[in-house]
Amino acid sequence: MIHLQKRTCVVRSIEETRVCSLEYPLSAVGAESIQDFIVISPDLCHVAYIAQLQRSQMVVLDGNPQLEFDEIIKGSLVFSPDSKRLAYVGSKNGQQMAVIDGKAKKGYEGILSDSLVFTPDSRRLAYSAQNEGQQMVIIDGRSRRKYQGILAASLQFSPDGKHHAYAACKNDSWLVVEDGKEHQAYQGISVGTLSFSPDSSRLAYAAKKDYRWIVVCDGREGAPYSAVGGGSLIFSSDSRHLAYAVLIGNQPATVEGKYTTSKNSKQLVVADGIEGKQYDAVGGDSLIYSADGSILAYAAMQAQKVLVVSNGEEGPRFDGIGKATLVFSPEGRHMAYIVREKQRWCAVVDGIQGKFYDTFLEGGVVFSPDGQHWAYAVQNEGKAFVVRDGEEGNYYDAVVGDSLAFSPDSQHLVYTAQNGDQQFVVFDADEGQDYNLLYTTQERGIVFLSNDRIQYLTLMPSGEFRLVQEEVLVY
């Protein structure tokens, strides 16, 4: 079906293709979010969901029912990177089993949550399972060595798909297993620290030795610290540099799982083995390298004020900084982040503060591919809008903050907005056709097929998923 919409300078040709319909009742019991029981493929062309039958559950892929189970484990559905394969975990007769490409594999006492992982090329799949009180990794259907335990979320493939690694417990000690070879045993391996470098040649993780924490990279141990920030280990894109956040002194108390500052401890960043300046706190999840690896930036706190440190140079101080908002432009020449001052928020781009607003929406600052343009979504005085290169756009009831995307040539910006109960895609300032619900968040967002063609997914009131492709001509 094709619709033509005319504007003063824009003509949008819209073509809708049916993907599937939600023909069966959804099984949402126990789910924390809609992504736990409905998943969209990376190319937006496939939809899978968990359906509830009278006494069983099943996965429905593109409208086609798959095998029935006593239960489909919520949050286990995962598409391969190339969108051609689907895997999930089903439970039947007291056993859990992985289902890959519609075929059930061997049953186990349990399959560890969030452990199903495809290689980047989509050819291989691995997961962690438990039998008779022991846990093991299964790769390409083959069970590997059994251990006392497998560390949660540690199983991963290297970016080139040729290597795999995970952390395991053996004889009450913890060790990393790389391509089947056991590394040295330690008192513990920190959750979320096991990382391959982008070129797949290096492996790093944080380990506990003599009741202190060290970072092990390429088999070499770093200096000991009181703690290493989980999730803070980061390689530069050229794989030459490694940085992470550490704590010196007594372990501070935790508030809702986050460390508070303490007069008896300091935090700092270690880059290539060299310690940076000590601060009251360091945002472990804020560490980021520029594209060429020449700049390392992170957020830190000193005397109850937050600042951004870029290659050791300190920026201005604020009351707060938005979580995970520190970002470099694709070519690495520009840096931006979101800060808070007296309960108001603003963007800082290349050190220049923008206008303050009530709230910044999810997604933070988005740069164009050439790094010359930037945009973000805000809420102010009850209205939502997008700010592009410092200029405010049209006002709406809502904007999906993490739907913002620039075209490959950096000339156009798209995002999802809402007025009333209808959502639509905005192309530059032109408002598209109204829909009931658009699936346009960053992970499965609006995709540019070319500079003047976009693609996104919508759910109609009838329960039908449709793939929408638009050709946009600007005169």
Short mmCIF file of C-alpha atoms in Angstrom, two decimals:
data_model
loop_
_atom_site.label_atom_id
_atom_site.label_comp_id
_atom_site.label_asym_id
_atom_site.label_seq_id
_atom_site.Cartn_x
_atom_site.Cartn_y
_atom_site.Cartn_z
CA MET A 1 0.00 0.00 0.00
CA ILE A 2 1.42 3.41 -0.96
CA HIS A 3 0.56 6.82 0.51
CA LEU A 4 1.69 10.15 -0.86
CA GLN A 5 2.07 13.08 1.52
CA LYS A 6 2.83 16.55 0.20
CA ARG A 7 4.46 19.34 2.17
CA THR A 8 5.84 22.69 1.10
CA CYS A 9 9.28 21.29 0.31
CA VAL A 10 8.96 17.57 1.06
CA VAL A 11 7.24 14.63 -0.67
CA ARG A 12 7.16 11.32 1.23
CA SER A 13 6.25 8.09 -0.53
CA ILE A 14 5.28 5.41 2.01
CA GLU A 15 5.15 1.67 1.39
CA GLU A 16 3.94 -0.74 4.09
CA THR A 17 4.72 -4.47 4.15
CA ARG A 18 3.06 -6.90 6.53
CA VAL A 19 5.51 -8.77 8.78
CA CYS A 20 3.12 -10.74 10.99
CA SER A 21 0.13 -10.44 13.33
CA LEU A 22 -0.18 -11.12 17.04
CA GLU A 23 -2.66 -13.94 16.46
CA TYR A 24 -2.06 -15.67 19.80
CA PRO A 25 -2.42 -14.30 23.37
CA LEU A 26 0.83 -12.87 24.66
CA SER A 27 2.53 -14.42 27.68
CA ALA A 28 3.70 -11.42 29.70
CA VAL A 29 3.53 -12.88 33.23
CA GLY A 30 6.89 -12.43 34.96
CA ALA A 31 8.22 -10.09 32.28
CA GLU A 32 9.93 -6.88 33.34
CA SER A 33 9.57 -5.18 29.96
CA ILE A 34 7.98 -5.77 26.56
CA GLN A 35 11.39 -6.88 25.23
CA ASP A 36 11.13 -9.94 27.51
CA PHE A 37 8.34 -11.45 25.39
CA ILE A 38 8.45 -9.61 22.03
CA VAL A 39 11.74 -9.31 20.12
CA ILE A 40 12.54 -7.62 16.82
CA SER A 41 15.35 -8.72 14.51
CA PRO A 42 18.18 -6.25 13.85
CA ASP A 43 17.03 -5.73 10.24
CA LEU A 44 13.44 -5.06 11.47
CA CYS A 45 12.09 -7.74 9.13
CA HIS A 46 11.25 -10.43 11.71
CA VAL A 47 9.17 -10.52 14.89
CA ALA A 48 9.10 -13.24 17.53
CA TYR A 49 6.92 -13.38 20.64
CA ILE A 50 5.93 -15.73 23.46
CA ALA A 51 2.34 -16.97 23.14
CA GLN A 52 0.24 -18.37 25.98
CA LEU A 53 -1.85 -21.44 25.21
CA GLN A 54 -4.21 -23.20 27.64
CA ARG A 55 -1.57 -25.38 29.29
CA SER A 56 1.61 -24.50 27.46
CA GLN A 57 3.62 -21.74 25.84
CA MET A 58 5.31 -21.38 22.49
CA VAL A 59 7.29 -18.92 20.42
CA VAL A 60 5.66 -17.52 17.30
CA LEU A 61 8.13 -16.35 14.63
CA ASP A 62 6.73 -14.18 11.84
CA GLY A 63 3.30 -15.67 12.52
CA ASN A 64 4.54 -19.28 12.45
CA PRO A 65 4.06 -21.29 15.69
CA GLN A 66 7.12 -23.16 16.96
CA LEU A 67 7.46 -26.00 19.48
CA GLU A 68 5.24 -26.08 22.58
CA PHE A 69 6.80 -26.08 26.05
CA ASP A 70 5.60 -25.93 29.62
CA GLU A 71 7.24 -22.51 29.71
CA ILE A 72 9.32 -20.25 27.49
CA ILE A 73 11.90 -18.46 29.63
CA LYS A 74 11.20 -14.72 29.56
CA GLY A 75 14.03 -12.61 28.20
CA SER A 76 15.76 -15.56 26.53
CA LEU A 77 14.72 -14.82 22.93
CA VAL A 78 17.64 -13.58 20.84
CA PHE A 79 18.10 -13.03 17.11
CA SER A 80 21.46 -13.53 15.44
CA PRO A 81 23.27 -10.38 14.24
CA ASP A 82 22.34 -11.15 10.61
CA SER A 83 18.66 -11.55 11.64
CA LYS A 84 18.42 -15.00 10.03
CA ARG A 85 18.47 -17.13 13.20
CA LEU A 86 16.48 -17.19 16.44
CA ALA A 87 17.39 -18.88 19.72
CA TYR A 88 15.60 -19.13 23.07
CA VAL A 89 15.17 -21.36 26.13
CA GLY A 90 12.18 -23.62 26.71
CA SER A 91 11.26 -25.69 29.77
CA LYS A 92 9.57 -29.11 29.56
CA ASN A 93 9.17 -31.92 32.10
CA GLY A 94 11.49 -30.19 34.54
CA GLN A 95 14.31 -29.64 32.05
CA GLN A 96 15.43 -26.56 30.17
CA MET A 97 16.74 -26.71 26.63
CA ALA A 98 17.97 -24.28 24.01
CA VAL A 99 15.90 -24.01 20.85
CA ILE A 100 17.95 -22.97 17.83
CA ASP A 101 16.47 -22.46 14.37
CA GLY A 102 13.25 -24.11 15.59
CA LYS A 103 14.97 -27.28 16.85
CA ALA A 104 15.18 -28.22 20.55
CA LYS A 105 18.62 -29.25 21.80
CA LYS A 106 19.63 -31.46 24.74
CA GLY A 107 17.81 -30.84 28.02
CA TYR A 108 19.56 -29.70 31.22
CA GLU A 109 18.59 -28.95 34.81
CA GLY A 110 18.86 -25.32 33.86
CA ILE A 111 20.33 -22.91 31.34
CA LEU A 112 21.92 -19.81 32.80
CA SER A 113 19.95 -16.63 32.18
CA ASP A 114 21.20 -14.25 29.48
CA SER A 115 23.87 -16.76 28.42
CA LEU A 116 22.76 -17.42 24.82
CA VAL A 117 25.25 -15.64 22.56
CA PHE A 118 25.86 -15.72 18.80
CA THR A 119 29.16 -14.99 17.13
CA PRO A 120 29.24 -11.66 15.25
CA ASP A 121 29.02 -13.57 11.94
CA SER A 122 25.92 -15.44 13.25
CA ARG A 123 27.39 -18.87 12.40
CA ARG A 124 27.98 -20.13 15.94
CA LEU A 125 26.02 -20.13 19.21
CA ALA A 126 27.06 -20.75 22.80
CA TYR A 127 25.33 -20.89 26.20
CA SER A 128 25.91 -22.04 29.78
CA ALA A 129 23.98 -24.91 31.36
CA GLN A 130 23.76 -26.90 34.60
CA ASN A 131 23.49 -30.65 35.23
CA GLU A 132 23.92 -32.64 38.46
CA GLY A 133 25.09 -29.58 40.34
CA GLN A 134 27.82 -28.71 37.84
CA GLN A 135 27.86 -26.08 35.13
CA MET A 136 29.37 -26.15 31.67
CA VAL A 137 29.50 -24.19 28.42
CA ILE A 138 27.93 -25.58 25.25
CA ILE A 139 29.35 -24.33 21.94
CA ASP A 140 27.92 -25.48 18.62
CA GLY A 141 26.04 -28.23 20.49
CA ARG A 142 29.19 -29.64 22.13
CA SER A 143 29.44 -29.64 25.92
CA ARG A 144 32.75 -28.38 27.29
CA ARG A 145 34.49 -29.10 30.61
CA LYS A 146 32.34 -29.14 33.75
CA TYR A 147 32.94 -26.67 36.58
CA GLN A 148 31.48 -25.76 39.95
CA GLY A 149 30.03 -22.68 38.35
CA ILE A 150 30.13 -20.34 35.36
CA LEU A 151 30.26 -16.62 36.13
CA ALA A 152 27.08 -14.82 35.10
CA ALA A 153 27.22 -13.06 31.72
CA SER A 154 30.92 -13.91 31.29
CA LEU A 155 30.56 -16.14 28.22
CA GLN A 156 31.44 -14.27 25.06
CA PHE A 157 32.97 -14.56 21.61
CA SER A 158 35.71 -12.33 20.26
CA PRO A 159 34.66 -9.73 17.65
CA ASP A 160 36.04 -11.90 14.83
CA GLY A 161 34.18 -14.95 16.18
CA LYS A 162 37.33 -17.09 16.28
CA HIS A 163 37.81 -17.11 20.05
CA HIS A 164 35.65 -17.56 23.12
CA ALA A 165 36.16 -17.01 26.83
CA TYR A 166 34.31 -17.27 30.13
CA ALA A 167 35.01 -17.32 33.87
CA ALA A 168 34.54 -20.55 35.82
CA CYS A 169 34.83 -21.82 39.38
CA LYS A 170 37.16 -24.79 39.98
CA ASN A 171 38.24 -26.14 43.38
CA ASP A 172 36.65 -23.09 45.02
CA SER A 173 38.85 -20.74 42.96
CA TRP A 174 37.95 -18.75 39.86
CA LEU A 175 39.73 -18.75 36.52
CA VAL A 176 39.20 -17.61 32.94
CA VAL A 177 38.90 -20.23 30.22
CA GLU A 178 40.05 -18.99 26.81
CA ASP A 179 39.50 -21.27 23.81
CA GLY A 180 39.40 -24.23 26.22
CA LYS A 181 42.68 -23.30 27.95
CA GLU A 182 42.53 -22.44 31.64
CA HIS A 183 44.22 -19.26 32.85
CA GLN A 184 45.72 -18.88 36.33
CA ALA A 185 43.32 -19.42 39.24
CA TYR A 186 42.34 -16.50 41.50
CA GLN A 187 40.12 -15.87 44.50
CA GLY A 188 37.54 -14.29 42.24
CA ILE A 189 36.79 -12.80 38.81
CA SER A 190 34.84 -9.54 38.76
CA VAL A 191 31.46 -9.64 37.01
CA GLY A 192 31.30 -7.59 33.82
CA THR A 193 35.04 -7.14 33.36
CA LEU A 194 35.94 -9.95 30.91
CA SER A 195 36.62 -8.17 27.61
CA PHE A 196 38.15 -8.93 24.22
CA SER A 197 39.88 -6.11 22.36
CA PRO A 198 38.25 -4.90 19.11
CA ASP A 199 40.89 -6.68 17.00
CA SER A 200 40.27 -9.94 18.97
CA SER A 201 43.96 -10.30 19.84
CA ARG A 202 43.80 -9.27 23.52
CA LEU A 203 41.79 -10.38 26.56
CA ALA A 204 41.46 -8.54 29.88
CA TYR A 205 39.59 -9.04 33.14
CA ALA A 206 39.69 -8.10 36.83
CA ALA A 207 40.72 -10.79 39.31
CA LYS A 208 41.02 -11.03 43.09
CA LYS A 209 44.47 -11.98 44.41
CA ASP A 210 45.57 -11.87 48.04
CA TYR A 211 42.30 -10.09 48.86
CA ARG A 212 43.12 -7.25 46.45
CA TRP A 213 41.94 -6.68 42.88
CA ILE A 214 44.16 -6.64 39.81
CA VAL A 215 43.57 -6.38 36.08
CA VAL A 216 45.00 -9.20 33.99
CA CYS A 217 45.66 -8.36 30.33
CA ASP A 218 47.42 -10.67 27.89
CA GLY A 219 48.27 -12.87 30.88
CA ARG A 220 50.15 -10.06 32.68
CA GLU A 221 49.00 -8.83 36.09
CA GLY A 222 48.61 -5.14 36.87
CA ALA A 223 49.04 -3.37 40.20
CA PRO A 224 46.72 -4.36 43.11
CA TYR A 225 43.87 -2.10 44.28
CA SER A 226 41.02 -2.21 46.76
CA ALA A 227 38.52 -2.59 43.90
CA VAL A 228 38.24 -2.41 40.12
CA GLY A 229 35.11 -0.82 38.69
CA GLY A 230 32.90 -3.50 37.17
CA GLY A 231 32.17 -2.63 33.56
CA SER A 232 34.89 0.02 33.47
CA LEU A 233 37.46 -1.97 31.45
CA ILE A 234 37.66 -0.46 27.99
CA PHE A 235 39.98 -0.94 25.04
CA SER A 236 40.59 1.78 22.46
CA SER A 237 39.20 1.04 18.99
CA ASP A 238 42.70 0.28 17.69
CA SER A 239 43.17 -2.20 20.60
CA ARG A 240 46.44 -0.53 21.64
CA HIS A 241 45.20 1.05 24.87
CA LEU A 242 43.38 -0.26 27.95
CA ALA A 243 41.83 1.81 30.73
CA TYR A 244 39.80 1.08 33.86
CA ALA A 245 38.66 2.69 37.12
CA VAL A 246 40.02 1.59 40.51
CA LEU A 247 39.57 2.35 44.19
CA ILE A 248 42.32 3.08 46.70
CA GLY A 249 41.71 2.78 50.44
CA ASN A 250 38.78 1.32 52.35
CA GLN A 251 35.79 0.08 50.41
CA PRO A 252 33.04 2.72 50.77
CA ALA A 253 29.48 1.90 51.69
CA THR A 254 26.99 1.23 48.90
CA VAL A 255 23.70 3.00 48.32
CA GLU A 256 21.30 1.13 46.00
CA GLY A 257 24.26 -0.81 44.62
CA LYS A 258 26.34 2.29 43.83
CA TYR A 259 29.45 3.29 45.75
CA THR A 260 29.28 6.52 47.74
CA THR A 261 32.26 8.77 48.36
CA SER A 262 34.32 8.17 51.49
CA LYS A 263 37.00 10.19 53.26
CA ASN A 264 38.97 6.97 53.65
CA SER A 265 39.16 6.17 49.94
CA LYS A 266 39.91 7.68 46.55
CA GLN A 267 39.18 6.60 42.99
CA LEU A 268 41.23 7.03 39.83
CA VAL A 269 41.63 5.82 36.25
CA VAL A 270 44.50 3.60 35.17
CA ALA A 271 45.40 3.93 31.48
CA ASP A 272 48.05 1.61 30.01
CA GLY A 273 49.26 0.93 33.55
CA ILE A 274 49.68 4.63 34.42
CA GLU A 275 47.61 6.06 37.28
CA GLY A 276 45.65 9.26 36.75
CA LYS A 277 44.69 11.88 39.31
CA GLN A 278 42.81 10.74 42.41
CA TYR A 279 39.20 11.88 42.85
CA ASP A 280 36.45 11.32 45.40
CA ALA A 281 34.67 9.17 42.81
CA VAL A 282 35.00 8.12 39.17
CA GLY A 283 32.09 7.15 36.92
CA GLY A 284 33.24 3.65 35.99
CA ASP A 285 30.71 3.36 33.17
CA SER A 286 31.72 6.76 31.74
CA LEU A 287 35.17 5.82 30.41
CA ILE A 288 35.40 6.36 26.65
CA TYR A 289 38.15 6.62 24.02
CA SER A 290 37.94 8.77 20.92
CA ALA A 291 37.77 6.94 17.59
CA ASP A 292 41.54 7.06 17.01
CA GLY A 293 42.34 6.18 20.62
CA SER A 294 44.22 9.44 21.21
CA ILE A 295 41.81 10.82 23.82
CA LEU A 296 40.51 9.16 26.99
CA ALA A 297 37.66 10.88 28.78
CA TYR A 298 35.61 10.09 31.88
CA ALA A 299 33.41 11.67 34.56
CA ALA A 300 34.72 12.25 38.10
CA MET A 301 33.54 13.82 41.36
CA GLN A 302 35.54 16.16 43.56
CA ALA A 303 34.19 18.10 46.55
CA GLN A 304 30.60 17.15 45.67
CA LYS A 305 30.95 18.54 42.14
CA VAL A 306 31.11 16.52 38.93
CA LEU A 307 33.49 17.22 36.05
CA VAL A 308 34.70 15.57 32.85
CA VAL A 309 38.38 14.73 32.50
CA SER A 310 39.80 14.55 28.96
CA ASN A 311 43.42 13.33 28.69
CA GLY A 312 43.98 14.63 32.22
CA GLU A 313 42.51 18.07 31.52
CA GLU A 314 39.59 18.94 33.80
CA GLY A 315 36.42 20.56 32.52
CA PRO A 316 34.03 22.87 34.41
CA ARG A 317 32.29 21.58 37.54
CA PHE A 318 28.56 20.87 37.83
CA ASP A 319 26.07 19.39 40.29
CA GLY A 320 25.72 16.22 38.24
CA ILE A 321 26.23 14.50 34.89
CA GLY A 322 23.83 12.30 32.96
CA LYS A 323 24.59 8.59 33.18
CA ALA A 324 26.32 7.22 30.07
CA THR A 325 25.93 10.54 28.20
CA LEU A 326 29.63 11.20 27.54
CA VAL A 327 30.17 10.69 23.80
CA PHE A 328 32.67 11.47 21.04
CA SER A 329 31.71 12.27 17.45
CA PRO A 330 32.45 9.41 15.01
CA GLU A 331 35.69 10.95 13.76
CA GLY A 332 36.74 11.81 17.34
CA ARG A 333 37.12 15.57 17.01
CA HIS A 334 34.14 16.61 19.13
CA MET A 335 32.94 15.61 22.60
CA ALA A 336 29.58 16.12 24.32
CA TYR A 337 27.83 15.25 27.56
CA ILE A 338 24.76 16.18 29.61
CA VAL A 339 25.10 18.01 32.94
CA ARG A 340 22.81 19.10 35.78
CA GLU A 341 22.91 22.39 37.64
CA LYS A 342 20.26 23.32 40.24
CA GLN A 343 17.83 20.64 38.99
CA ARG A 344 18.09 21.83 35.39
CA TRP A 345 19.93 20.09 32.56
CA CYS A 346 22.02 21.23 29.59
CA ALA A 347 24.30 19.79 26.93
CA VAL A 348 27.99 20.64 26.83
CA VAL A 349 29.44 20.33 23.31
CA ASP A 350 33.16 20.97 22.87
CA GLY A 351 33.18 22.70 26.24
CA ILE A 352 30.37 25.13 25.33
CA GLN A 353 27.24 24.98 27.50
CA GLY A 354 23.86 25.02 25.81
CA LYS A 355 20.50 26.15 27.14
CA PHE A 356 19.17 24.60 30.36
CA TYR A 357 15.98 22.50 30.25
CA ASP A 358 13.74 20.64 32.69
CA THR A 359 14.72 17.15 31.48
CA PHE A 360 16.91 15.49 28.87
CA LEU A 361 15.30 12.47 27.24
CA GLU A 362 17.01 9.11 26.85
CA GLY A 363 19.69 8.94 24.17
CA GLY A 364 21.74 12.00 25.06
CA VAL A 365 23.63 13.87 22.35
CA VAL A 366 23.75 12.25 18.89
CA PHE A 367 26.43 13.32 16.38
CA SER A 368 26.13 13.12 12.60
CA PRO A 369 28.52 10.74 10.78
CA ASP A 370 30.78 13.61 9.71
CA GLY A 371 30.77 15.05 13.25
CA GLN A 372 29.62 18.49 12.06
CA HIS A 373 26.09 18.32 13.45
CA TRP A 374 24.55 17.22 16.73
CA ALA A 375 21.09 16.81 18.23
CA TYR A 376 19.29 15.78 21.41
CA ALA A 377 15.73 15.55 22.76
CA VAL A 378 14.44 17.43 25.81
CA GLN A 379 11.31 18.03 27.86
CA ASN A 380 10.60 21.58 28.98
CA GLU A 381 7.49 23.19 30.48
CA GLY A 382 5.35 20.21 29.56
CA LYS A 383 6.44 19.94 25.91
CA ALA A 384 9.00 17.74 24.19
CA PHE A 385 11.20 18.78 21.28
CA VAL A 386 14.52 18.18 19.55
CA VAL A 387 17.43 20.60 19.61
CA ARG A 388 19.56 20.41 16.46
CA ASP A 389 22.80 22.38 16.26
CA GLY A 390 21.47 24.60 19.05
CA GLU A 391 18.11 25.35 17.37
CA GLU A 392 14.85 24.13 18.93
CA GLY A 393 12.47 22.15 16.71
CA ASN A 394 8.68 21.72 16.79
CA TYR A 395 6.94 21.10 20.11
CA TYR A 396 5.21 17.74 20.76
CA ASP A 397 3.52 15.88 23.59
CA ALA A 398 6.39 13.39 23.55
CA VAL A 399 9.58 12.52 21.69
CA VAL A 400 11.30 9.12 21.74
CA GLY A 401 14.73 10.34 22.83
CA ASP A 402 16.77 7.39 21.63
CA SER A 403 15.13 7.33 18.18
CA LEU A 404 17.26 10.20 16.84
CA ALA A 405 19.36 9.28 13.79
CA PHE A 406 21.27 11.22 11.13
CA SER A 407 21.42 10.23 7.46
CA PRO A 408 24.68 8.78 6.07
CA ASP A 409 25.50 12.12 4.40
CA SER A 410 24.80 13.94 7.73
CA GLN A 411 22.26 16.28 6.09
CA HIS A 412 19.01 14.88 7.52
CA LEU A 413 17.72 14.04 11.00
CA VAL A 414 14.85 11.70 11.85
CA TYR A 415 13.09 10.84 15.11
CA THR A 416 9.78 9.65 16.53
CA ALA A 417 7.35 12.14 18.05
CA GLN A 418 3.87 11.86 19.52
CA ASN A 419 0.79 14.06 19.79
CA GLY A 420 -2.17 12.62 21.64
CA ASP A 421 -2.21 8.85 21.15
CA GLN A 422 -0.59 8.93 17.70
CA GLN A 423 3.10 8.56 16.86
CA PHE A 424 4.88 9.63 13.67
CA VAL A 425 8.36 9.96 12.21
CA VAL A 426 9.75 13.46 11.79
CA PHE A 427 12.14 13.87 8.83
CA ASP A 428 13.98 17.13 9.47
CA ALA A 429 10.94 19.30 10.33
CA ASP A 430 8.42 17.35 8.24
CA GLU A 431 5.91 15.23 10.18
CA GLY A 432 5.03 11.85 8.70
CA GLN A 433 1.96 9.63 8.79
CA ASP A 434 0.26 8.89 12.12
CA TYR A 435 0.61 5.40 13.60
CA ASN A 436 -0.65 3.72 16.73
CA LEU A 437 2.76 2.48 17.95
CA LEU A 438 6.23 2.72 16.41
CA TYR A 439 9.15 0.49 17.39
CA THR A 440 11.86 3.09 16.93
CA THR A 441 14.22 2.95 19.88
CA GLN A 442 17.98 3.06 19.30
CA GLU A 443 18.58 -0.71 19.29
CA ARG A 444 15.80 -1.28 16.73
CA GLY A 445 15.37 2.26 15.52
CA ILE A 446 14.69 4.20 12.34
CA VAL A 447 17.13 2.90 9.73
CA PHE A 448 18.48 4.92 6.83
CA LEU A 449 18.62 2.67 3.74
CA SER A 450 20.12 5.60 1.84
CA ASN A 451 20.21 9.36 2.29
CA ASP A 452 16.57 9.67 1.21
CA ARG A 453 15.13 6.28 2.21
CA ILE A 454 14.21 5.23 5.75
CA GLN A 455 12.74 2.09 7.30
CA TYR A 456 11.00 1.42 10.62
CA LEU A 457 8.53 -0.95 12.25
CA THR A 458 5.00 -0.18 13.42
CA LEU A 459 2.31 -2.09 15.33
CA MET A 460 -1.20 -1.43 14.04
CA PRO A 461 -4.31 -1.39 16.31
CA SER A 462 -5.27 -4.75 14.77
CA GLY A 463 -2.09 -6.32 16.22
CA GLU A 464 -0.35 -6.44 12.84
CA PHE A 465 3.34 -5.57 12.58
CA ARG A 466 4.20 -3.67 9.41
CA LEU A 467 7.56 -2.72 7.97
CA VAL A 468 7.36 0.86 6.72
CA GLN A 469 9.73 2.14 4.02
CA GLU A 470 9.69 5.78 3.01
CA GLU A 471 11.32 7.61 0.13
CA VAL A 472 11.67 11.26 1.01
CA LEU A 473 12.23 13.86 -1.70
CA VAL A 474 13.25 17.30 -0.50
CA TYR A 475 12.77 20.25 -2.89
#
